[in-house]
PDB file of C-alpha atoms in Angstrom:
ATOM      1  CA  GLY T   1      87.857  93.156  87.769  1.00  0.00           C
ATOM      2  CA  GLU T   2      86.676  89.974  87.423  1.00  0.00           C
ATOM      3  CA  ASN T   3      85.605  87.431  90.272  1.00  0.00           C
ATOM      4  CA  VAL T   4      85.986  83.846  90.568  1.00  0.00           C
ATOM      5  CA  GLU T   5      83.931  81.570  92.856  1.00  0.00           C
ATOM      6  CA  GLN T   6      84.809  78.176  93.510  1.00  0.00           C
ATOM      7  CA  HIS T   7      83.010  75.361  95.018  1.00  0.00           C
ATOM      8  CA  PRO T   8      83.511  73.087  96.969  1.00  0.00           C
ATOM      9  CA  SER T   9      87.006  74.130  98.723  1.00  0.00           C
ATOM     10  CA  THR T  10      87.558  70.233  99.745  1.00  0.00           C
ATOM     11  CA  LEU T  11      85.354  67.494  98.023  1.00  0.00           C
ATOM     12  CA  SER T  12      86.577  63.433  99.343  1.00  0.00           C
ATOM     13  CA  VAL T  13      85.495  60.691  96.813  1.00  0.00           C
ATOM     14  CA  GLN T  14      85.809  56.559  96.213  1.00  0.00           C
ATOM     15  CA  GLU T  15      88.329  55.561  93.875  1.00  0.00           C
ATOM     16  CA  GLY T  16      86.047  55.060  90.802  1.00  0.00           C
ATOM     17  CA  ASP T  17      83.575  57.559  91.507  1.00  0.00           C
ATOM     18  CA  SER T  18      83.158  60.952  89.794  1.00  0.00           C
ATOM     19  CA  ALA T  19      84.063  64.562  90.576  1.00  0.00           C
ATOM     20  CA  VAL T  20      82.636  67.776  90.257  1.00  0.00           C
ATOM     21  CA  ILE T  21      83.923  71.259  91.063  1.00  0.00           C
ATOM     22  CA  LYS T  22      81.424  74.229  89.957  1.00  0.00           C
ATOM     23  CA  CYS T  23      83.115  78.013  89.352  1.00  0.00           C
ATOM     24  CA  THR T  24      81.034  80.948  88.356  1.00  0.00           C
ATOM     25  CA  TYR T  25      82.770  84.247  87.323  1.00  0.00           C
ATOM     26  CA  SER T  26      81.722  87.799  87.058  1.00  0.00           C
ATOM     27  CA  ASP T  27      82.774  89.473  83.734  1.00  0.00           C
ATOM     28  CA  SER T  28      80.617  88.619  80.940  1.00  0.00           C
ATOM     29  CA  ALA T  29      83.696  89.620  78.775  1.00  0.00           C
ATOM     30  CA  SER T  30      85.911  86.720  79.616  1.00  0.00           C
ATOM     31  CA  ASN T  31      86.529  83.713  77.327  1.00  0.00           C
ATOM     32  CA  TYR T  32      88.940  81.910  78.094  1.00  0.00           C
ATOM     33  CA  PHE T  33      88.136  79.177  81.069  1.00  0.00           C
ATOM     34  CA  PRO T  34      91.413  77.262  82.035  1.00  0.00           C
ATOM     35  CA  TRP T  35      91.960  74.408  84.373  1.00  0.00           C
ATOM     36  CA  TYR T  36      94.628  74.132  86.718  1.00  0.00           C
ATOM     37  CA  LYS T  37      96.210  70.883  89.335  1.00  0.00           C
ATOM     38  CA  GLN T  38      98.637  71.638  91.851  1.00  0.00           C
ATOM     39  CA  GLU T  39      99.926  68.486  93.514  1.00  0.00           C
ATOM     40  CA  LEU T  40     101.423  69.161  96.831  1.00  0.00           C
ATOM     41  CA  GLY T  41     104.300  71.342  96.811  1.00  0.00           C
ATOM     42  CA  LYS T  42     104.412  71.426  93.254  1.00  0.00           C
ATOM     43  CA  ARG T  43     104.189  74.436  90.488  1.00  0.00           C
ATOM     44  CA  PRO T  44      99.986  74.566  89.003  1.00  0.00           C
ATOM     45  CA  GLN T  45      99.770  72.827  85.265  1.00  0.00           C
ATOM     46  CA  LEU T  46      97.625  73.406  83.401  1.00  0.00           C
ATOM     47  CA  ILE T  47      95.159  70.054  82.270  1.00  0.00           C
ATOM     48  CA  ILE T  48      92.138  71.450  80.229  1.00  0.00           C
ATOM     49  CA  ASP T  49      90.683  74.608  78.733  1.00  0.00           C
ATOM     50  CA  ILE T  50      87.819  75.742  77.194  1.00  0.00           C
ATOM     51  CA  ARG T  51      87.149  78.843  74.967  1.00  0.00           C
ATOM     52  CA  SER T  52      84.046  80.812  75.230  1.00  0.00           C
ATOM     53  CA  ASN T  53      82.461  79.542  71.758  1.00  0.00           C
ATOM     54  CA  VAL T  54      82.174  75.851  72.437  1.00  0.00           C
ATOM     55  CA  GLY T  55      79.812  74.417  75.748  1.00  0.00           C
ATOM     56  CA  GLU T  56      81.892  71.594  76.158  1.00  0.00           C
ATOM     57  CA  LYS T  57      85.249  70.276  75.856  1.00  0.00           C
ATOM     58  CA  LYS T  58      86.643  66.526  76.939  1.00  0.00           C
ATOM     59  CA  ASP T  59      89.714  64.612  77.427  1.00  0.00           C
ATOM     60  CA  GLN T  60      89.851  61.311  78.428  1.00  0.00           C
ATOM     61  CA  ARG T  61      88.577  61.312  82.071  1.00  0.00           C
ATOM     62  CA  ILE T  62      88.269  64.782  82.633  1.00  0.00           C
ATOM     63  CA  ALA T  63      85.758  67.499  81.133  1.00  0.00           C
ATOM     64  CA  VAL T  64      84.762  70.895  81.190  1.00  0.00           C
ATOM     65  CA  THR T  65      81.528  72.581  80.685  1.00  0.00           C
ATOM     66  CA  LEU T  66      80.776  76.438  80.076  1.00  0.00           C
ATOM     67  CA  ASN T  67      77.511  77.941  80.279  1.00  0.00           C
ATOM     68  CA  LYS T  68      78.316  81.584  79.255  1.00  0.00           C
ATOM     69  CA  THR T  69      74.218  82.988  80.410  1.00  0.00           C
ATOM     70  CA  ALA T  70      74.628  82.091  83.827  1.00  0.00           C
ATOM     71  CA  LYS T  71      78.300  82.568  84.018  1.00  0.00           C
ATOM     72  CA  HIS T  72      79.727  79.468  85.086  1.00  0.00           C
ATOM     73  CA  PHE T  73      81.680  76.692  83.899  1.00  0.00           C
ATOM     74  CA  SER T  74      82.896  72.904  85.741  1.00  0.00           C
ATOM     75  CA  LEU T  75      85.443  70.443  85.728  1.00  0.00           C
ATOM     76  CA  HIS T  76      83.613  66.817  85.873  1.00  0.00           C
ATOM     77  CA  ILE T  77      86.691  63.816  86.355  1.00  0.00           C
ATOM     78  CA  THR T  78      85.121  60.560  85.888  1.00  0.00           C
ATOM     79  CA  GLU T  79      86.710  56.781  86.918  1.00  0.00           C
ATOM     80  CA  THR T  80      89.054  59.223  89.875  1.00  0.00           C
ATOM     81  CA  GLN T  81      91.979  57.561  90.667  1.00  0.00           C
ATOM     82  CA  PRO T  82      94.030  58.344  93.760  1.00  0.00           C
ATOM     83  CA  GLU T  83      96.555  60.004  91.605  1.00  0.00           C
ATOM     84  CA  ASP T  84      93.579  62.728  91.128  1.00  0.00           C
ATOM     85  CA  SER T  85      94.473  63.972  94.491  1.00  0.00           C
ATOM     86  CA  ALA T  86      95.482  67.384  94.072  1.00  0.00           C
ATOM     87  CA  VAL T  87      94.098  70.796  94.399  1.00  0.00           C
ATOM     88  CA  TYR T  88      92.374  71.755  91.104  1.00  0.00           C
ATOM     89  CA  PHE T  89      91.711  75.976  90.233  1.00  0.00           C
ATOM     90  CA  CYS T  90      89.650  77.354  87.837  1.00  0.00           C
ATOM     91  CA  ALA T  91      90.670  80.612  86.168  1.00  0.00           C
ATOM     92  CA  ALA T  92      88.829  83.129  84.056  1.00  0.00           C
ATOM     93  CA  SER T  93      89.728  85.784  82.153  1.00  0.00           C
ATOM     94  CA  ARG T  94      92.878  86.277  80.239  1.00  0.00           C
ATOM     95  CA  ILE T  95      94.967  87.927  83.249  1.00  0.00           C
ATOM     96  CA  PRO T  96      93.890  85.486  84.555  1.00  0.00           C
ATOM     97  CA  THR T  97      91.697  85.170  87.514  1.00  0.00           C
ATOM     98  CA  PHE T  98      91.807  82.162  89.877  1.00  0.00           C
ATOM     99  CA  GLY T  99      89.973  80.642  92.344  1.00  0.00           C
ATOM    100  CA  ARG T 100      90.485  79.429  95.794  1.00  0.00           C
ATOM    101  CA  GLY T 101      90.793  76.077  94.789  1.00  0.00           C
ATOM    102  CA  THR T 102      89.374  72.785  95.698  1.00  0.00           C
ATOM    103  CA  SER T 103      91.162  69.710  97.356  1.00  0.00           C
ATOM    104  CA  LEU T 104      90.362  66.702  95.996  1.00  0.00           C
ATOM    105  CA  ILE T 105      90.913  63.324  97.846  1.00  0.00           C
ATOM    106  CA  VAL T 106      90.415  60.227  96.438  1.00  0.00           C
ATOM    107  CA  HIS T 107      90.152  57.752  98.508  1.00  0.00           C
ATOM    108  CA  PRO T 108      91.492  53.881  97.163  1.00  0.00           C
TER     109      PRO T 108
ATOM    110  CA  SER U   1     111.628  75.293  74.077  1.00  0.00           C
ATOM    111  CA  GLN U   2     110.367  77.475  77.007  1.00  0.00           C
ATOM    112  CA  THR U   3     111.785  77.386  79.968  1.00  0.00           C
ATOM    113  CA  ILE U   4     110.970  79.433  83.298  1.00  0.00           C
ATOM    114  CA  HIS U   5     113.583  79.613  86.451  1.00  0.00           C
ATOM    115  CA  GLN U   6     112.697  80.989  89.641  1.00  0.00           C
ATOM    116  CA  TRP U   7     115.396  81.683  92.165  1.00  0.00           C
ATOM    117  CA  PRO U   8     116.081  80.842  95.194  1.00  0.00           C
ATOM    118  CA  ALA U   9     113.551  78.013  95.932  1.00  0.00           C
ATOM    119  CA  THR U  10     113.292  78.317  99.663  1.00  0.00           C
ATOM    120  CA  LEU U  11     113.877  81.583 101.506  1.00  0.00           C
ATOM    121  CA  VAL U  12     113.845  81.684 105.532  1.00  0.00           C
ATOM    122  CA  GLN U  13     113.769  85.902 106.268  1.00  0.00           C
ATOM    123  CA  PRO U  14     113.327  87.608 109.397  1.00  0.00           C
ATOM    124  CA  VAL U  15     110.851  90.283 110.021  1.00  0.00           C
ATOM    125  CA  GLY U  16     111.602  93.541 108.552  1.00  0.00           C
ATOM    126  CA  SER U  17     114.436  92.104 106.480  1.00  0.00           C
ATOM    127  CA  PRO U  18     114.505  93.188 102.445  1.00  0.00           C
ATOM    128  CA  LEU U  19     113.610  90.748  99.797  1.00  0.00           C
ATOM    129  CA  SER U  20     114.409  89.586  96.496  1.00  0.00           C
ATOM    130  CA  LEU U  21     112.709  87.256  94.175  1.00  0.00           C
ATOM    131  CA  GLU U  22     113.752  86.820  90.784  1.00  0.00           C
ATOM    132  CA  CYS U  23     112.244  84.663  87.668  1.00  0.00           C
ATOM    133  CA  THR U  24     113.664  84.762  84.617  1.00  0.00           C
ATOM    134  CA  VAL U  25     111.863  83.081  81.398  1.00  0.00           C
ATOM    135  CA  GLU U  26     113.972  81.371  78.368  1.00  0.00           C
ATOM    136  CA  GLY U  27     113.345  80.759  74.728  1.00  0.00           C
ATOM    137  CA  THR U  28     110.706  83.171  74.014  1.00  0.00           C
ATOM    138  CA  SER U  29     110.261  86.733  73.927  1.00  0.00           C
ATOM    139  CA  ASN U  30     108.075  89.424  74.981  1.00  0.00           C
ATOM    140  CA  PRO U  31     106.357  87.230  77.509  1.00  0.00           C
ATOM    141  CA  ASN U  32     103.622  88.461  79.553  1.00  0.00           C
ATOM    142  CA  LEU U  33     105.039  87.813  83.613  1.00  0.00           C
ATOM    143  CA  TYR U  34     103.154  87.349  86.691  1.00  0.00           C
ATOM    144  CA  TRP U  35     103.582  87.164  90.422  1.00  0.00           C
ATOM    145  CA  TYR U  36     101.349  84.968  92.262  1.00  0.00           C
ATOM    146  CA  ARG U  37     101.297  84.239  95.895  1.00  0.00           C
ATOM    147  CA  GLN U  38      99.736  81.542  97.418  1.00  0.00           C
ATOM    148  CA  ALA U  39      99.271  81.032 101.371  1.00  0.00           C
ATOM    149  CA  ALA U  40      99.302  77.879 102.898  1.00  0.00           C
ATOM    150  CA  GLY U  41      96.074  76.163 101.922  1.00  0.00           C
ATOM    151  CA  ARG U  42      95.142  79.146  99.908  1.00  0.00           C
ATOM    152  CA  GLY U  43      94.585  80.252  96.133  1.00  0.00           C
ATOM    153  CA  LEU U  44      96.481  81.782  93.865  1.00  0.00           C
ATOM    154  CA  GLN U  45      96.343  85.432  94.279  1.00  0.00           C
ATOM    155  CA  LEU U  46      97.718  87.685  91.528  1.00  0.00           C
ATOM    156  CA  LEU U  47     100.187  90.614  92.908  1.00  0.00           C
ATOM    157  CA  PHE U  48     101.788  91.834  89.968  1.00  0.00           C
ATOM    158  CA  TYR U  49     101.771  91.083  86.129  1.00  0.00           C
ATOM    159  CA  SER U  50     103.989  92.788  83.229  1.00  0.00           C
ATOM    160  CA  ILE U  51     103.275  93.073  79.666  1.00  0.00           C
ATOM    161  CA  GLY U  52     106.904  94.258  78.858  1.00  0.00           C
ATOM    162  CA  ILE U  53     109.846  96.063  79.930  1.00  0.00           C
ATOM    163  CA  ASP U  54     108.794  98.593  83.325  1.00  0.00           C
ATOM    164  CA  GLN U  55     105.347  98.092  82.544  1.00  0.00           C
ATOM    165  CA  ILE U  56     104.137  96.797  85.872  1.00  0.00           C
ATOM    166  CA  SER U  57     100.288  96.632  86.848  1.00  0.00           C
ATOM    167  CA  SER U  58      99.705  96.336  90.518  1.00  0.00           C
ATOM    168  CA  GLU U  59      96.914  93.880  91.571  1.00  0.00           C
ATOM    169  CA  VAL U  60      97.094  93.983  95.200  1.00  0.00           C
ATOM    170  CA  PRO U  61      97.764  97.195  97.283  1.00  0.00           C
ATOM    171  CA  GLN U  62     100.611  96.257  99.874  1.00  0.00           C
ATOM    172  CA  ASN U  63     104.247  96.484 100.629  1.00  0.00           C
ATOM    173  CA  LEU U  64     105.664  94.156  97.825  1.00  0.00           C
ATOM    174  CA  SER U  65     107.215  95.879  94.712  1.00  0.00           C
ATOM    175  CA  ALA U  66     108.176  94.430  91.022  1.00  0.00           C
ATOM    176  CA  SER U  67     110.365  95.233  88.653  1.00  0.00           C
ATOM    177  CA  ARG U  68     111.214  93.684  84.758  1.00  0.00           C
ATOM    178  CA  PRO U  69     114.698  95.628  83.932  1.00  0.00           C
ATOM    179  CA  GLN U  70     114.882  92.844  81.419  1.00  0.00           C
ATOM    180  CA  ASP U  71     112.217  91.259  78.827  1.00  0.00           C
ATOM    181  CA  ARG U  72     112.708  88.017  80.220  1.00  0.00           C
ATOM    182  CA  GLN U  73     113.653  89.004  84.122  1.00  0.00           C
ATOM    183  CA  PHE U  74     110.755  89.505  86.489  1.00  0.00           C
ATOM    184  CA  ILE U  75     111.762  90.675  89.854  1.00  0.00           C
ATOM    185  CA  LEU U  76     109.961  91.021  92.851  1.00  0.00           C
ATOM    186  CA  SER U  77     110.850  92.834  96.066  1.00  0.00           C
ATOM    187  CA  SER U  78     110.164  93.961  99.417  1.00  0.00           C
ATOM    188  CA  LYS U  79     111.806  96.661 101.683  1.00  0.00           C
ATOM    189  CA  LYS U  80     110.373  95.238 104.905  1.00  0.00           C
ATOM    190  CA  LEU U  81     108.892  91.816 105.160  1.00  0.00           C
ATOM    191  CA  LEU U  82     106.103  91.293 107.335  1.00  0.00           C
ATOM    192  CA  LEU U  83     104.881  88.199 108.898  1.00  0.00           C
ATOM    193  CA  SER U  84     101.729  87.846 106.371  1.00  0.00           C
ATOM    194  CA  ASP U  85     104.504  87.871 103.535  1.00  0.00           C
ATOM    195  CA  SER U  86     105.250  84.279 104.088  1.00  0.00           C
ATOM    196  CA  GLY U  87     103.945  81.848 101.268  1.00  0.00           C
ATOM    197  CA  PHE U  88     104.776  80.221  98.009  1.00  0.00           C
ATOM    198  CA  TYR U  89     106.011  82.550  95.321  1.00  0.00           C
ATOM    199  CA  LEU U  90     104.680  81.481  91.993  1.00  0.00           C
ATOM    200  CA  CYS U  91     106.081  83.687  88.553  1.00  0.00           C
ATOM    201  CA  ALA U  92     103.872  82.555  85.445  1.00  0.00           C
ATOM    202  CA  TRP U  93     104.633  83.676  81.701  1.00  0.00           C
ATOM    203  CA  LYS U  94     102.134  83.417  78.435  1.00  0.00           C
ATOM    204  CA  THR U  95     102.855  84.645  75.178  1.00  0.00           C
ATOM    205  CA  SER U  96     101.734  87.913  74.416  1.00  0.00           C
ATOM    206  CA  GLY U  97      98.641  86.737  72.254  1.00  0.00           C
ATOM    207  CA  GLY U  98      98.371  83.408  74.111  1.00  0.00           C
ATOM    208  CA  ARG U  99      95.881  82.298  76.361  1.00  0.00           C
ATOM    209  CA  ILE U 100      97.949  79.470  78.127  1.00  0.00           C
ATOM    210  CA  GLN U 101     100.047  80.503  81.332  1.00  0.00           C
ATOM    211  CA  PHE U 102     103.277  78.408  82.757  1.00  0.00           C
ATOM    212  CA  PHE U 103     104.101  78.324  86.319  1.00  0.00           C
ATOM    213  CA  GLY U 104     107.303  78.243  87.616  1.00  0.00           C
ATOM    214  CA  PRO U 105     108.454  76.112  90.261  1.00  0.00           C
ATOM    215  CA  GLY U 106     108.142  78.663  92.782  1.00  0.00           C
ATOM    216  CA  THR U 107     109.595  80.165  95.875  1.00  0.00           C
ATOM    217  CA  ARG U 108     108.322  78.896  99.368  1.00  0.00           C
ATOM    218  CA  LEU U 109     108.986  81.832 101.484  1.00  0.00           C
ATOM    219  CA  THR U 110     109.156  81.520 105.440  1.00  0.00           C
ATOM    220  CA  VAL U 111     108.940  84.997 107.666  1.00  0.00           C
ATOM    221  CA  LEU U 112     110.194  84.660 110.759  1.00  0.00           C
TER     222      LEU U 112
END
């Protein structure tokens, strides 16, 4: 089955800085890569996704890049704000399989 | 529009007691349904998924079981809870041909 590794487990940045979270996957047949944001005590919610026929996708301050050859994809958040503080999960495959999460802390 | 419900929202159970968590989806037919567990400060562990009534796939062998008695109902059960079963249980759904997964509000289970 699919195996997804996510790094770092914790990321602390100052407001206004950029944040990058990286994931690798094992199954070359995976063709869909969503990212979820989970605020404390709440359910995960999709924030952006990318399909395997696209190398990059952007939505305002959030972007995702995909390198199918290397089997890794990344989440980029620019101009971070305190409300970006949450746990972020990457996932791969249709079932899907999730990474272990990154706790992002944005200091005002 | 589609909605997903989980019941109960919180639960405190003694070790060795049974468990039944319910998930229902409204506004869609033949959804794919999923049960995840999230231990404190940990990731999302897929427990079961179902592509149809009475079609259940188990991802992790343990003392939990799942059933899908109706198209839009997914139930997670245990005959005897362990301390390690404590966590945040999330149900999720997506359309059979779709990609985006939507999560329910979750059930927070504490086993004492």
